[in-house]
Coordinates of C-alpha atoms and ligand atoms in Angstrom, one line a residue:
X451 CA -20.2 -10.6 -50.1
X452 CA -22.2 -13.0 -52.0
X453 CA -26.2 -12.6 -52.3
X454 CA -27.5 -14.7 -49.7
X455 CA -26.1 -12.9 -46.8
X456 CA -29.0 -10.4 -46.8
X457 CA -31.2 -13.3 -46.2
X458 CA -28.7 -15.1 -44.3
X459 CA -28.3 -11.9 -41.7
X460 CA -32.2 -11.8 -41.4
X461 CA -32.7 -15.3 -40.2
X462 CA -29.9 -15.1 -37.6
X463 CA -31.1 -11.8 -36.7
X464 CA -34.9 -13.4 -36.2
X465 CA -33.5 -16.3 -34.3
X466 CA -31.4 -14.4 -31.9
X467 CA -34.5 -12.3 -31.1
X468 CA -36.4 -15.4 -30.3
X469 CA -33.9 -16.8 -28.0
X470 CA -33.7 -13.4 -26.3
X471 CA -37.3 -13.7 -25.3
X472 CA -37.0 -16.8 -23.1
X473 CA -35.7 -15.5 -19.6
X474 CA -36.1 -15.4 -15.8
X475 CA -36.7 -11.9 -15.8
X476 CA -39.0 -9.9 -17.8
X477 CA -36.8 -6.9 -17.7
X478 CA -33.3 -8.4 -18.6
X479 CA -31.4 -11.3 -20.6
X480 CA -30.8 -14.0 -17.9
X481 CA -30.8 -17.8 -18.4
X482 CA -29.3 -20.1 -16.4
X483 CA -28.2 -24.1 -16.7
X484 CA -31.0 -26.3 -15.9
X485 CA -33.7 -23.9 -15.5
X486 CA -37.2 -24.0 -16.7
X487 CA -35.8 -20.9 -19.5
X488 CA -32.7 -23.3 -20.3
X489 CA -35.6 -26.1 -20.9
X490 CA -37.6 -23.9 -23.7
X491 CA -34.1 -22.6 -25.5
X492 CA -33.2 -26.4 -25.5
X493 CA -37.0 -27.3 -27.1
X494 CA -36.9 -24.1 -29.7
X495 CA -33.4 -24.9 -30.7
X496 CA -33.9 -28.7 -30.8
X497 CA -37.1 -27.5 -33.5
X498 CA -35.0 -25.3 -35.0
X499 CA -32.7 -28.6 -35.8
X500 CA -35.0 -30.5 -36.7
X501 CA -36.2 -27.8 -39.3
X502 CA -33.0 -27.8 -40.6
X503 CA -33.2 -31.3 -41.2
X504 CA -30.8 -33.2 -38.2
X505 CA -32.1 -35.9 -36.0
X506 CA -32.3 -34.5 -33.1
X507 CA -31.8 -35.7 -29.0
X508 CA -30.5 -34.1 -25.7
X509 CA -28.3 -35.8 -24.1
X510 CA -27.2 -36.6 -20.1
X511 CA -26.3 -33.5 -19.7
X512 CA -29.2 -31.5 -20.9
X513 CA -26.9 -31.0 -24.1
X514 CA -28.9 -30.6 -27.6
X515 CA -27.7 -32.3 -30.1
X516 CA -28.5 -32.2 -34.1
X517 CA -26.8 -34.5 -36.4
X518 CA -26.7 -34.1 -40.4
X519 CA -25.6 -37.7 -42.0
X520 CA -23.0 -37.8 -44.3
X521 CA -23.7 -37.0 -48.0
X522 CA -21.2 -39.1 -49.5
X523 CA -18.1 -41.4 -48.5
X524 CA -14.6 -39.8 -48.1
X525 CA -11.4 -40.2 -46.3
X526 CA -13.5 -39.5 -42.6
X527 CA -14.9 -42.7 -42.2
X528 CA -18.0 -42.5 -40.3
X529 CA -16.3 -39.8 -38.2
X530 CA -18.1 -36.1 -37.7
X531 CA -17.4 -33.2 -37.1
X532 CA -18.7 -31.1 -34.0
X533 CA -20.2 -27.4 -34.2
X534 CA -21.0 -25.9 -31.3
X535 CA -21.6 -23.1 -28.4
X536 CA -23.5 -22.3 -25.3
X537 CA -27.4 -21.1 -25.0
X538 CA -27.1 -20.7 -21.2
X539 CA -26.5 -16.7 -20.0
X540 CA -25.3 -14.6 -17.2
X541 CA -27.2 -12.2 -15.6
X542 CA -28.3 -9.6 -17.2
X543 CA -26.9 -10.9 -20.3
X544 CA -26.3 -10.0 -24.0
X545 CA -28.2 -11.7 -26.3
X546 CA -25.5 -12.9 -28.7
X547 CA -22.6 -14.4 -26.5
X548 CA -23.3 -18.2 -27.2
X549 CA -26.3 -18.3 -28.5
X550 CA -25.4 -17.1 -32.1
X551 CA -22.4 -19.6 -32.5
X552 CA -25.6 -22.6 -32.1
X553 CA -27.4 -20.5 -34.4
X554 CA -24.7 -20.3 -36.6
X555 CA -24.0 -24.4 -36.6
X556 CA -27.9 -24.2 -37.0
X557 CA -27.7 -21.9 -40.6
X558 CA -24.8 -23.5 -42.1
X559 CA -26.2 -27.1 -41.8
X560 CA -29.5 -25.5 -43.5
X561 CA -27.1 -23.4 -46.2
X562 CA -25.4 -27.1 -47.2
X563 CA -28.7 -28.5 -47.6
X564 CA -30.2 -25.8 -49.4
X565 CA -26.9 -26.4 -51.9
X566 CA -26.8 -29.5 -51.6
X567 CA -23.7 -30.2 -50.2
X568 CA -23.0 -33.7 -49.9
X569 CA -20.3 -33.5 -47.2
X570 CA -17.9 -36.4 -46.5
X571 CA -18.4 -36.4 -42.8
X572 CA -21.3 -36.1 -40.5
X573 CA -22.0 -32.6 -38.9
X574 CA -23.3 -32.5 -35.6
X575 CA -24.4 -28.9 -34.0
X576 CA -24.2 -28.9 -30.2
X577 CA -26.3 -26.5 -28.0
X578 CA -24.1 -26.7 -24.8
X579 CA -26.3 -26.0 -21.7
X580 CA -23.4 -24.7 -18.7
X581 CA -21.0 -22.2 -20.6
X582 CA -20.9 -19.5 -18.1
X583 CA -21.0 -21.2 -15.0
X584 CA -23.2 -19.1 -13.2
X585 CA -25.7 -21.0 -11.7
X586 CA -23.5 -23.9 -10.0
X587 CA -20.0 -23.3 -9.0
X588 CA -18.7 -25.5 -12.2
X589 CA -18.7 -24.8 -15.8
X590 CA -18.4 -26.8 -18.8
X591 CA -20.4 -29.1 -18.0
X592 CA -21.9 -30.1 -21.4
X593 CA -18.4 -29.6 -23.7
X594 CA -16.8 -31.8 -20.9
X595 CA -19.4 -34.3 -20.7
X596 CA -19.3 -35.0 -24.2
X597 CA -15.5 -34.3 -24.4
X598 CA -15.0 -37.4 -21.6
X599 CA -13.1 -34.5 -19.5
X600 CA -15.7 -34.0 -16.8
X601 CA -13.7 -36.0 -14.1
X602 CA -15.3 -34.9 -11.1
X603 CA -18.4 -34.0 -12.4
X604 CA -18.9 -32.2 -8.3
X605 CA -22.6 -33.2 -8.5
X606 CA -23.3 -32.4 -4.9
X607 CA -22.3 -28.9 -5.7
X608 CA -25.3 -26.2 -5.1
X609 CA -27.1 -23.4 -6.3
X610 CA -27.6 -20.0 -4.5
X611 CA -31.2 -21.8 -3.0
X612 CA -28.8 -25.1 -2.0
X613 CA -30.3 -27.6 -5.2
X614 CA -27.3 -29.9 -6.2
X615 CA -26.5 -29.8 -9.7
X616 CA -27.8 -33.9 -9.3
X617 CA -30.9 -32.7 -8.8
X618 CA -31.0 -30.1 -10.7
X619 CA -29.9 -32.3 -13.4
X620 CA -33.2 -35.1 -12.8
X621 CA -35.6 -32.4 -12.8
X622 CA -34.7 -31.2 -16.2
X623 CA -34.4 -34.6 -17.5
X624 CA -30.9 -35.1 -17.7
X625 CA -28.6 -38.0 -16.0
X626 CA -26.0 -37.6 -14.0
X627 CA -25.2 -41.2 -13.6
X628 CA -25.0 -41.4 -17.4
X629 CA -22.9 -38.2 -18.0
X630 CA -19.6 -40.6 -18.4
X631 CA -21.4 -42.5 -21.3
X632 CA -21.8 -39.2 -23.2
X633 CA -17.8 -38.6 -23.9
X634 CA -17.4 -38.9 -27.6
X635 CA -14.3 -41.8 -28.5
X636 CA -11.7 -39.5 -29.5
X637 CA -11.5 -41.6 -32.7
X638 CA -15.4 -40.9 -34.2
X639 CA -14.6 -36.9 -34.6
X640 CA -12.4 -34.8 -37.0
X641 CA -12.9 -31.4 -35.4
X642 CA -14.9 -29.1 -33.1
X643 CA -15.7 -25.5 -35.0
X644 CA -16.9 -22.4 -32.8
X645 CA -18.5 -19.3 -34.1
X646 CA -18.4 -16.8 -31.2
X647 CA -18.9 -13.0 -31.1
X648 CA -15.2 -11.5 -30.1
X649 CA -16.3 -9.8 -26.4
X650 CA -13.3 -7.5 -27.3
X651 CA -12.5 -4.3 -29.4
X652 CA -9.9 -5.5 -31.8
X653 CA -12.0 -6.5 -34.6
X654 CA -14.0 -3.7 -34.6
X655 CA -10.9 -1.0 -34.3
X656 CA -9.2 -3.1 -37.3
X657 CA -12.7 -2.6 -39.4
X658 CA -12.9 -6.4 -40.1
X659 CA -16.4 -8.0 -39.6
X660 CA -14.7 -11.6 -38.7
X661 CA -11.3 -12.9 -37.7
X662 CA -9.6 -16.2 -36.8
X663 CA -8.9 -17.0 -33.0
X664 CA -5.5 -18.4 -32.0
X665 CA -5.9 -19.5 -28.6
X666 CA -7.7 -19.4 -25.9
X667 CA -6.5 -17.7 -22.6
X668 CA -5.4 -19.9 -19.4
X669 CA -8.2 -19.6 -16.6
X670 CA -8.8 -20.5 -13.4
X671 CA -11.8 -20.1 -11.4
X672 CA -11.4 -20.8 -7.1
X673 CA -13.8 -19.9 -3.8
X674 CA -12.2 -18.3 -1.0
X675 CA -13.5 -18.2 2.2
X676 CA -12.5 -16.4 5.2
X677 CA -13.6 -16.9 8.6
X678 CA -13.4 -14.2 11.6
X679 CA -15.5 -13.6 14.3
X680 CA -18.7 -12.2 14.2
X681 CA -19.4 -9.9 17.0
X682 CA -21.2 -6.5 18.1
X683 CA -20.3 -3.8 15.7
X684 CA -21.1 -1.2 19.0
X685 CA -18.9 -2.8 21.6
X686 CA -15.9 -4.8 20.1
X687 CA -13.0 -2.4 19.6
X688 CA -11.4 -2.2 16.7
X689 CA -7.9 -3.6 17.6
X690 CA -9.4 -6.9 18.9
X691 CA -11.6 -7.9 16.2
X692 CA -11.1 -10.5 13.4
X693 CA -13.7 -9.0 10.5
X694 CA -14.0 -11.4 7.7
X695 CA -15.1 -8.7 5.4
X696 CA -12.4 -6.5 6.3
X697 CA -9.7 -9.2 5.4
X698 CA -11.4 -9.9 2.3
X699 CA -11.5 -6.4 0.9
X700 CA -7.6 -6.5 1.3
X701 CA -7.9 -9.8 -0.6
X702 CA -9.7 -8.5 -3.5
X703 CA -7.0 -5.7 -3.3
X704 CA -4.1 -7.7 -3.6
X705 CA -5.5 -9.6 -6.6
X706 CA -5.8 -6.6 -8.5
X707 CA -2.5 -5.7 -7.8
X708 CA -0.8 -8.5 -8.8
X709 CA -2.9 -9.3 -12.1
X710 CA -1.7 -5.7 -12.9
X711 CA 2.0 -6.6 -12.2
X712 CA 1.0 -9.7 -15.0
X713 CA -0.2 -7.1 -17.3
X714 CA 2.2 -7.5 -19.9
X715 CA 1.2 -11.5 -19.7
X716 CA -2.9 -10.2 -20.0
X717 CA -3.1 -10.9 -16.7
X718 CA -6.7 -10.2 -15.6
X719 CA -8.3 -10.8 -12.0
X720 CA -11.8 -10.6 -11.2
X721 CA -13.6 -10.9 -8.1
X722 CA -17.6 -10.9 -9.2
X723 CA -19.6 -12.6 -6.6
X724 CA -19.6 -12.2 -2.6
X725 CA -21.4 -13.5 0.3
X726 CA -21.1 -12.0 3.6
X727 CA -22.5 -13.6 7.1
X728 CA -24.3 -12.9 8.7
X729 CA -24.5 -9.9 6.7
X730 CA -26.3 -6.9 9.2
X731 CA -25.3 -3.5 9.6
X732 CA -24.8 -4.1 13.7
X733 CA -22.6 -7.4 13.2
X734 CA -19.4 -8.1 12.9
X735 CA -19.2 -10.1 9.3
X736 CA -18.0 -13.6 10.8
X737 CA -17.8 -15.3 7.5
X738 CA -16.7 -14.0 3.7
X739 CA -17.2 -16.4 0.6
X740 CA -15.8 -14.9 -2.9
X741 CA -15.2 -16.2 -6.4
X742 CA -12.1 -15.3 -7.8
X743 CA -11.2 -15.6 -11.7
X744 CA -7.7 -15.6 -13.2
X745 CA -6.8 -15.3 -16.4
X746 CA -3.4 -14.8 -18.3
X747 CA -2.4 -15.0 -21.8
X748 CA -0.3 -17.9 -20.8
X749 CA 0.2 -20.7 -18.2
X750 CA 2.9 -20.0 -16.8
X751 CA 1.7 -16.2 -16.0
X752 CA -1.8 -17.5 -14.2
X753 CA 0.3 -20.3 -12.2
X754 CA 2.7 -17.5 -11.0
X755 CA 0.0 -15.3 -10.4
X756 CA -2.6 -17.7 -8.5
X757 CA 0.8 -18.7 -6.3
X758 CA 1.4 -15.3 -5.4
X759 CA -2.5 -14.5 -4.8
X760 CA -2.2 -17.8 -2.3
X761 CA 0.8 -16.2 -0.7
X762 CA -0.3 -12.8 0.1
X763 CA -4.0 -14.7 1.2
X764 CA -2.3 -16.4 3.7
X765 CA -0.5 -13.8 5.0
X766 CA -3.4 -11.9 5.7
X767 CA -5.1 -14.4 7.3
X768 CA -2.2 -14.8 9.9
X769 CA -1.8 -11.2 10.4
X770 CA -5.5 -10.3 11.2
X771 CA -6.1 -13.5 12.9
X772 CA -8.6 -15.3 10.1
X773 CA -8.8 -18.8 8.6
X774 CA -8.7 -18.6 5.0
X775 CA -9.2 -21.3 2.8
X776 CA -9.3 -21.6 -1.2
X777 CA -10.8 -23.8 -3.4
X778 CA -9.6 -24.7 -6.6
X779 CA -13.4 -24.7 -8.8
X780 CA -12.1 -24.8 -12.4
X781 CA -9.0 -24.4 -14.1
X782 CA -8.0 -24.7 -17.8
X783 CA -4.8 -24.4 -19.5
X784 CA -4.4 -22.3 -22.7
X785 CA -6.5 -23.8 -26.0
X786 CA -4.8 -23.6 -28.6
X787 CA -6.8 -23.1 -31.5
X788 CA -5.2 -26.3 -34.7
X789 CA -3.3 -24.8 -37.5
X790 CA -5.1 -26.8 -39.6
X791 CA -8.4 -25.2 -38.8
X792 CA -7.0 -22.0 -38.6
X793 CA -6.3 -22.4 -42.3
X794 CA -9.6 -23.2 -43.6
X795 CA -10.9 -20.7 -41.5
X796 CA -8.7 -18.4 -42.6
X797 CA -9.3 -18.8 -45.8
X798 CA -13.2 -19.0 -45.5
X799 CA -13.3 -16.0 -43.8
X800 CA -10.7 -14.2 -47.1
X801 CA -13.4 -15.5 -49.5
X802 CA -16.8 -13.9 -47.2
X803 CA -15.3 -10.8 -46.5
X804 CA -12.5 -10.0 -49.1
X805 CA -10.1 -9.8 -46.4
X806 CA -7.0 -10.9 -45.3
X807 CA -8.1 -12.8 -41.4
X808 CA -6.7 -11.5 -38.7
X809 CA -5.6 -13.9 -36.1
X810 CA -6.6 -12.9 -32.2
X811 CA -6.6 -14.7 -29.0
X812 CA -9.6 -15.0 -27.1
X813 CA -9.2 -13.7 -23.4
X814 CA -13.0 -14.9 -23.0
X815 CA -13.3 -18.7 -22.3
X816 CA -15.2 -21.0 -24.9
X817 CA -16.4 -24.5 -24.9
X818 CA -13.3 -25.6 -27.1
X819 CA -11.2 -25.3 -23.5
X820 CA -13.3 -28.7 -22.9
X821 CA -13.4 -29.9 -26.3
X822 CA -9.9 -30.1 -26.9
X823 CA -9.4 -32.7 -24.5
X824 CA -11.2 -34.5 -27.5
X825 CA -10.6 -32.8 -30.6
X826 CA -8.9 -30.3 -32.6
X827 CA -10.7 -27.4 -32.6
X828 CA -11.0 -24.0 -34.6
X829 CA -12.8 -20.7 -33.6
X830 CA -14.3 -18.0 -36.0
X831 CA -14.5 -14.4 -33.7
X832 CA -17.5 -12.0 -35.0
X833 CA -16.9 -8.5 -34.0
X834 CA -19.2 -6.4 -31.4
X835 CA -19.8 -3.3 -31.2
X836 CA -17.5 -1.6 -29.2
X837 CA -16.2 -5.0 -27.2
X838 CA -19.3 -4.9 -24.9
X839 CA -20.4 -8.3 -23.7
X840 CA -21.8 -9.6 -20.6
X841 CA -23.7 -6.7 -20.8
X842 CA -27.2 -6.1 -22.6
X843 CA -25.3 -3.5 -25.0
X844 CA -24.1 -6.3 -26.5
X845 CA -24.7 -5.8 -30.5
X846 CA -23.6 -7.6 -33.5
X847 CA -24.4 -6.0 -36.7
X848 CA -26.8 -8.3 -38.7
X849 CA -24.7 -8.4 -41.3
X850 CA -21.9 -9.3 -39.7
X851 CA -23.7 -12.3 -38.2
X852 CA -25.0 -12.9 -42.3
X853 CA -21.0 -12.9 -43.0
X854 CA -20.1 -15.1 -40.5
X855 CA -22.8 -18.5 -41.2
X856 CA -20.9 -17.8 -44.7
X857 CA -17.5 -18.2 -43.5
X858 CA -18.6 -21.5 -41.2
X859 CA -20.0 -23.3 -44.2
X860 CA -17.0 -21.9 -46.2
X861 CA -14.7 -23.7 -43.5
X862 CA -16.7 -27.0 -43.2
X863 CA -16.2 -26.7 -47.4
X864 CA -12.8 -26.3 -46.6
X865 CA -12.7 -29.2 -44.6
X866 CA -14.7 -31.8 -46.9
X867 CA -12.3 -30.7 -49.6
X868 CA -9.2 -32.0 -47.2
X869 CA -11.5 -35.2 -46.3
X870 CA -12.4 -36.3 -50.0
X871 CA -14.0 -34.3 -52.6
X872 CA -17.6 -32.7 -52.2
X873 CA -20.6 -32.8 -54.4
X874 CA -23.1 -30.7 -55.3
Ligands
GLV2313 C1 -17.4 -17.0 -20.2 O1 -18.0 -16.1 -20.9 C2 -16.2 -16.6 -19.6 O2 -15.2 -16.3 -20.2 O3 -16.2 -16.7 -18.3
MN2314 MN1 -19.7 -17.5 -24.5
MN2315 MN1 -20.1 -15.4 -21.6

């Protein structure tokens, strides 16, 4: 390891903390798109860029962006290449999933400059504000604005407290009639990068600190609703009544058991949000919304899977008398990660760690899903303690974080060797 990673591991370490402190709650890790917490993570990185010498604006989409000119012609024109993650959170999150891969885009631009680096491209870091989609049903939102593969952008969606993410979006300063001028022509970039911690165990059973991601698994992301017929839980009897909530527990059932038939594809199903009304312990539920997410390992896999989950849905709802409905809310195929990036990563991460990379698909989804409708793009997986994430036992050793702004600037090296030679 070479000696500024000490130093290196202390400032991410330092800036991770700080973005930790800005919450909705006191007590745990939770900020969401658009929110007054989102707003100060935005202004403290958007300083942070501009201490690291980038120009610095947020875009349409509440998106920060910080741009470091070009040091020297090359063979990229006045194309640039894109660094980025996600500052936004779930509940109750970790502190490092998203976060560290801004602060990572953050350090290596500052480690270039500190070497001075004259890189044949322009680097641009990207604090995305809507990784997680936990706020709005949607997700992606910045990567896909900036992308140009936003389509739909669904502004009349709505929060849990019924604010559209159009409103939402004015209040924090954003635009959503200007999100379609923020796609990037596909000709102006040469890459998207993506420092992420793994949310996995492999890395840390293998014993390496970093490894180089593959792919990115297929997802899907609908809202099911089932309607019965709310009634008197004392009087109705039991062979006449059309529960909502009854119908959805055999749902959630059934989509566990058929992601498990999948299992050899990674099949995974997860059912983590659920509103019942009118939700009393005397009534009847009349009404059950649920989120379902799908993942598999390929396409092919989740489309079988979401078809049979559709079947055996619709089935139940004729068999207990209940109108079901489900809506498609997000679905991405598999990212795959560019060979070419995997090289230079590959080799970046060989030179910071002395070891061979191991390559690894990521089963969590990433901005790239929306950037490579743009771009190639080229993921660098930090390894957590014991695969926790979504969780506030998330940890990242601070040396591996040290480690890993050395194998970004190693690969954007990499890269401005391919592009035209770089001086110091
Ligand atoms: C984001 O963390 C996701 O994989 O849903
Ligand atoms: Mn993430
Ligand atoms: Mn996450």
């Amino acid at each position: 390891m070479s000696e500024g990673a000490p130093s290196l591991a202390q400032r991410a370490q330092g800036m991770i903390d700080a973005l930790a402190t800005i919450s909705a709650d006191p007590d745990k890790l939770t900020r969401l798109y658009l929110t007054e917490q989102h707003r100060a993570a935005a202004q403290l990185v958007g300083e942070w860029m501009r201490r690291a010498g980038m120009t610095v604006r947020m875009d349409a989409a509440g998106t920060m962006h910080g741009v470091m000119p070009a040091g020297r012609a090359g063979r990229a024109g006045n194309r640039r290449l894109l660094i980025g993650s996600h500052i936004d959170t779930v509940v109750d999150a970790g502190r490092f999933d998203g976060t560290f891969g801004v602060i990572a885009g953050i350090l290596a631009v500052e480690e270039l400059r500190r070497h001075n680096v004259a890189l044949p491209f322009e680097v641009e870091v990207l604090a995305f504000g809507d990784e997680e989609g936990v706020r709005f049903p949607k997700t992606l939102i910045g990567s896909s604005t900036v992308s140009g593969a936003l389509g739909d952008a669904m502004l009349d969606l709505t929060d849990a407290n019924g604010v559209t993410i159009r409103d939402a979006l004015l209040a924090f300063g954003g635009d959503p009639d200007a999100l379609a001028d923020e796609a990037y022509a596909p000709g102006s970039v040469i890459g998207y990068l993506e420092v992420h911690i793994e949310q996995g165990p492999v890395l840390e059973q293998a014993g390496e600190p970093l490894g180089v991601v593959s792919a990115i698994a297929s997802q899907g992301r609908y809202r099911i609703a089932i309607k019965g017929e709310a009634g008197h839980a004392g009087t109705v009897p039991m062979d006449v009544r059309h529960d909502a909530l009854a119908a959805a527990a055999q749902v959630i059932l059934i989509t566990e058991e058929i992601a498990l038939k999948h299992q050899k594809a990674s099949c995974v199903a997860t059912v983590g949000e659920i509103k019942v009304s009118p939700g009393a312990s005397n009534v009847i539920p009349g009404l059950v919304e649920f989120s379902l997410d799908l993942r598999a390992a390929t396409d092919e896999a989740r489309a079988t899977a979401a078809e049979a989950i559709r079947y055996r849905i619709r089935n139940i709802g004729v068999k207990r008398g209940v109108l079901v409905s489900i809506e498609t809310m997000h679905e991405k195929p598999v990212a795959t990660c560019a060979p070419h990036l995997k090289k230079a990563i590959a080799g970046a991460i060989g030179k910071a760690t002395g070891k061979k990379a191991r390559e690894l698909m990521s089963g969590a989804g990433h901005d790239g899903q929306a950037m490579i409708h743009l771009t190639d793009i080229g993921m660098i997986f930090v390894r957590c303690r014991a695969g926790i994430s979504h969780n506030p036992l998330e940890f990242v050793e601070p040396e591996d974080l040290g480690t890993a702004v050395e194998a970004l600037v190693g690969t954007i090296e990499s890269m401005a060797d391919s592009y035209g030679a770089k001086d110091r």
